[in-house]
PDB file of C-alpha atoms in Angstrom:
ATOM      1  CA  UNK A   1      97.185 128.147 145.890  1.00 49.00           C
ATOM      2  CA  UNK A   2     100.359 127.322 145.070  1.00 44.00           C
ATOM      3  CA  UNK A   3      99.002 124.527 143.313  1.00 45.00           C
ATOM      4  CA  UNK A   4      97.174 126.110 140.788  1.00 46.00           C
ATOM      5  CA  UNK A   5      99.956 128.261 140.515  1.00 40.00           C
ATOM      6  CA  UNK A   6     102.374 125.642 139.597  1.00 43.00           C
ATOM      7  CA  UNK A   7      99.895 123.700 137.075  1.00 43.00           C
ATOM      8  CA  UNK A   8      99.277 127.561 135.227  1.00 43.00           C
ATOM      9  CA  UNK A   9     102.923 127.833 134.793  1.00 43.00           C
ATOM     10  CA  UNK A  10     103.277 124.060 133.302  1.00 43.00           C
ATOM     11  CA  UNK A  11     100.433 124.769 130.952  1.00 44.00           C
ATOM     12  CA  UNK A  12     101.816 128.266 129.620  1.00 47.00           C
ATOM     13  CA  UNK A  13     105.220 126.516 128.685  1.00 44.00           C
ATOM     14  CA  UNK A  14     105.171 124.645 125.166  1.00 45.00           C
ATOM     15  CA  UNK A  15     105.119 121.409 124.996  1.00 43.00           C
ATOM     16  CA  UNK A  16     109.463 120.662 123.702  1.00 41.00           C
ATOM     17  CA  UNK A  17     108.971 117.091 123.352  1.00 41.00           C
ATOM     18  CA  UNK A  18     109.867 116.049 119.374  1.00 44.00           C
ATOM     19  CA  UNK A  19     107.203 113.163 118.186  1.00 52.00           C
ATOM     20  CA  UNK A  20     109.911 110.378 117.277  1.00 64.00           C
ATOM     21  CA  UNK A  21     108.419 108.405 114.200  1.00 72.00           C
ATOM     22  CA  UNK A  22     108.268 104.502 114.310  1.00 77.00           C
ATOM     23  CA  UNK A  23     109.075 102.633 111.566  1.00 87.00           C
ATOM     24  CA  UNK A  24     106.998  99.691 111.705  1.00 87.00           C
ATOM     25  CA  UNK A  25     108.091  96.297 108.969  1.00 91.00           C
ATOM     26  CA  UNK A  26     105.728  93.729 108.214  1.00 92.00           C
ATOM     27  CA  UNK A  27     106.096  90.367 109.102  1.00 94.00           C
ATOM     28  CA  UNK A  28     104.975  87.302 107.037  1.00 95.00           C
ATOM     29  CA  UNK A  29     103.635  85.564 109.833  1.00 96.00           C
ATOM     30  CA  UNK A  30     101.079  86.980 112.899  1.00 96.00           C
ATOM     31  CA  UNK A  31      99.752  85.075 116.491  1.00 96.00           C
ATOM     32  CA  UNK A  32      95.907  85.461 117.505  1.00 97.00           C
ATOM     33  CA  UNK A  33      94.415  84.045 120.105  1.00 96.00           C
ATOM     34  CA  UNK A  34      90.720  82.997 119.855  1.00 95.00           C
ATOM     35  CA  UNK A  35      88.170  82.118 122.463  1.00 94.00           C
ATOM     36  CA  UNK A  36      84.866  80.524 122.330  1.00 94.00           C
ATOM     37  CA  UNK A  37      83.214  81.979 125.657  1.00 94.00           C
ATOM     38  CA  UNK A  38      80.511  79.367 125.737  1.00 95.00           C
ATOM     39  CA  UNK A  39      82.527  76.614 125.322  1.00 94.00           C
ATOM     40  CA  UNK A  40      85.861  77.771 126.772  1.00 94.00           C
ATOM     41  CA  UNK A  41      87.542  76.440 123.986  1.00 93.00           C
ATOM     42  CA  UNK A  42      90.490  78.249 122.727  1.00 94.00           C
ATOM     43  CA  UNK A  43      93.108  78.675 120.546  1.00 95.00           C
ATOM     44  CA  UNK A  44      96.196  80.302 119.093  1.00 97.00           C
ATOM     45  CA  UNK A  45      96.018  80.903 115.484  1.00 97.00           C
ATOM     46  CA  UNK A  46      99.913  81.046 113.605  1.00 97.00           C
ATOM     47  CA  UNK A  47      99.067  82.768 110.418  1.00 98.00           C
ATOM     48  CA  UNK A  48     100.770  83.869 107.715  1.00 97.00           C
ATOM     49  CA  UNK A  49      99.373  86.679 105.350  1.00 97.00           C
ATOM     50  CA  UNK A  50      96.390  85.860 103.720  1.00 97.00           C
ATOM     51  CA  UNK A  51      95.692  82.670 105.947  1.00 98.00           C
ATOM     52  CA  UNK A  52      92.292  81.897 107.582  1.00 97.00           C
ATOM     53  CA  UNK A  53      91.906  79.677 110.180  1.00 96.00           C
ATOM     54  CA  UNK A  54      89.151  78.645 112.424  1.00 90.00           C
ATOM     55  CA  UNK A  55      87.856  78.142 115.568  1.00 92.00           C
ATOM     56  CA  UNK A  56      84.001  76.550 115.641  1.00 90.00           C
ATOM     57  CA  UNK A  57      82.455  78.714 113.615  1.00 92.00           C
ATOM     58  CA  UNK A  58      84.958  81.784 113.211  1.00 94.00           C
ATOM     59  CA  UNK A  59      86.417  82.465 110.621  1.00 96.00           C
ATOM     60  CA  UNK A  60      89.742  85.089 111.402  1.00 97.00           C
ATOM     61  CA  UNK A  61      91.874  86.261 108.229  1.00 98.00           C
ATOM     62  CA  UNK A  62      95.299  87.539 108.919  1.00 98.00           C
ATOM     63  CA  UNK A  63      95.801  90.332 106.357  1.00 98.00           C
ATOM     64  CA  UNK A  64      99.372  91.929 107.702  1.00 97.00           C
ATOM     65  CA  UNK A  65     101.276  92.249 110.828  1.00 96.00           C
ATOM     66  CA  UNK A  66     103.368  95.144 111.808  1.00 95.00           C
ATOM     67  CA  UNK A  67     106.026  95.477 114.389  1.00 94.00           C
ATOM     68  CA  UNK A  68     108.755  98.072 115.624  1.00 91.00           C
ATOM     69  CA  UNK A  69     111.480  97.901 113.552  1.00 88.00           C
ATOM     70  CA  UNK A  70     113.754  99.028 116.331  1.00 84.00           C
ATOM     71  CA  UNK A  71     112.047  96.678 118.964  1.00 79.00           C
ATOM     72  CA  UNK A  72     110.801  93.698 117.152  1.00 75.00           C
ATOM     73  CA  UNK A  73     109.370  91.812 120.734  1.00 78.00           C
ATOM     74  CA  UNK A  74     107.662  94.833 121.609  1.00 77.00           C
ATOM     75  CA  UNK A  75     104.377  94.979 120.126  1.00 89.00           C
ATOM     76  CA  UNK A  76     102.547  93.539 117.076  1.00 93.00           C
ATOM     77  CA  UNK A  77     100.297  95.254 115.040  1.00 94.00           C
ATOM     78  CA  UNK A  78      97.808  92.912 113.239  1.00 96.00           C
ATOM     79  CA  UNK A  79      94.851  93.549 110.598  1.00 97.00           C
ATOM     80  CA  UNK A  80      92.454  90.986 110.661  1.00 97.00           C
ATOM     81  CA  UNK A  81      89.307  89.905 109.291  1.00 98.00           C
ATOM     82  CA  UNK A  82      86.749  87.955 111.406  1.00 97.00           C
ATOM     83  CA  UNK A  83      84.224  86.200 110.093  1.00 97.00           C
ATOM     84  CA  UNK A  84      81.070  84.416 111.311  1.00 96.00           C
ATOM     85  CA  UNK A  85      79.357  81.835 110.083  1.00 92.00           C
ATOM     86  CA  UNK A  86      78.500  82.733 106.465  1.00 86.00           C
ATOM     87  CA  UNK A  87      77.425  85.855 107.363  1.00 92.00           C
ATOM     88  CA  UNK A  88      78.833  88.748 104.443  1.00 91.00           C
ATOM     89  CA  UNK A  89      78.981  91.232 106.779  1.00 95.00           C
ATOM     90  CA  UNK A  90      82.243  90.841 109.218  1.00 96.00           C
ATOM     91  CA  UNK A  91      82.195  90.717 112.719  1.00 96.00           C
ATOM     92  CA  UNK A  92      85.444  92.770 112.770  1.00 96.00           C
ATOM     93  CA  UNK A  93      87.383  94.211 110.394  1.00 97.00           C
ATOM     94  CA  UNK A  94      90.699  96.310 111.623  1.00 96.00           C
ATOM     95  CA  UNK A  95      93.698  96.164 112.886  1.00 96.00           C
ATOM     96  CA  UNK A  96      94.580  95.041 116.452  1.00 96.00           C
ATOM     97  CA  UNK A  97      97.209  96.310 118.962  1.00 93.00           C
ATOM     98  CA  UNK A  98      98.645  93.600 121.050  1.00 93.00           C
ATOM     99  CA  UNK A  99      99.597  95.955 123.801  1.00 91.00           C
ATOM    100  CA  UNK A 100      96.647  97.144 123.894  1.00 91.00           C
ATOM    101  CA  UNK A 101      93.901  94.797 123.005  1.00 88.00           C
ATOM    102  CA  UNK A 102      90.468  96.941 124.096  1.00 89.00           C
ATOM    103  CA  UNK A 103      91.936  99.581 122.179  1.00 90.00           C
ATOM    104  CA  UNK A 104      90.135  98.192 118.894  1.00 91.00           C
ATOM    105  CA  UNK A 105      88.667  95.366 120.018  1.00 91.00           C
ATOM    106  CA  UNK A 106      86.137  93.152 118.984  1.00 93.00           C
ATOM    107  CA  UNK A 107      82.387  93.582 120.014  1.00 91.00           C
ATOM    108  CA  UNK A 108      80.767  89.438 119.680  1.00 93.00           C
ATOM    109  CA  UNK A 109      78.618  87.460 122.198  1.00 95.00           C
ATOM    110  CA  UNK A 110      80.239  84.370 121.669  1.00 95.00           C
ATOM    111  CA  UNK A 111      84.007  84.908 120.550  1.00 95.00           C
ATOM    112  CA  UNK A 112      86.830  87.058 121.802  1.00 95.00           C
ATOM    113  CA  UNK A 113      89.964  87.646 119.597  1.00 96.00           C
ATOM    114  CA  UNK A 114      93.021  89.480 120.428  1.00 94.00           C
ATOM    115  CA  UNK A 115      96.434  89.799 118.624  1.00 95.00           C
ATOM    116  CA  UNK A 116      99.264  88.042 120.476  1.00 95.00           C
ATOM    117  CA  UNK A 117     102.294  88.420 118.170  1.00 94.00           C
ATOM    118  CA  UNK A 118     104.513  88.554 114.899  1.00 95.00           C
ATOM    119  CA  UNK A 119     106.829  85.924 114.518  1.00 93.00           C
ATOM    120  CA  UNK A 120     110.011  87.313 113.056  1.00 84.00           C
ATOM    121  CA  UNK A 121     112.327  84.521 111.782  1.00 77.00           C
TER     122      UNK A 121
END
């Protein structure tokens, strides 16, 4: 009883909290990680903006990365492009979050990508 009580007076009270805005500043340069699942190969892509680099036949396009201005270690942001084979159609196309990499992740049989970092100096 007291219970319910308690959660009906935390829901009547508005919410005080103020949403503090994040400025976020591109870097020139972003980390992925890629992984071939049937091989087990992998690798860690450095790539600055507008680089592609590979990874048997992936194709991942680094288009910006984003971090906390006020805590540059403390996440990456990262829009990528992932391409397969010739295909036109990508197999991703979005941005990343590194802290949270299921978030927006990508959905391929044989490759796994996830953003790792910006590199700030």
């Amino acid at each position: 009883m007291y219970k319910s009580l308690i959660i009906c007076a935390m829901l009547s009270v508005p919410l005080c909290a103020t949403a503090q805005e994040e400025v976020a500043v591109s870097a020139d340069t972003g980390v992925v990680r890629v992984l071939d699942k049937l091989t087990g190969d992998h690798i860690d892509l450095t790539l600055n903006t507008g680089e592609t680099g590979r990874l048997g036949y992936l194709h991942v396009t680094l288009n910006d990365c984003r971090y906390p201005e006020s805590n540059p270690s403390g996440d990456a942001y990262i829009e990528l492009v992932v391409k397969y084979r010739d295909q036109e159609e990508p197999a991703f196309a979005g941005w990343m979050i590194a802290s949270s990499p299921a978030l927006n992740a990508m959905d391929h049989p044989r490759y796994d990508v996830w953003a790792l970092r910006c590199i700030t100096s």
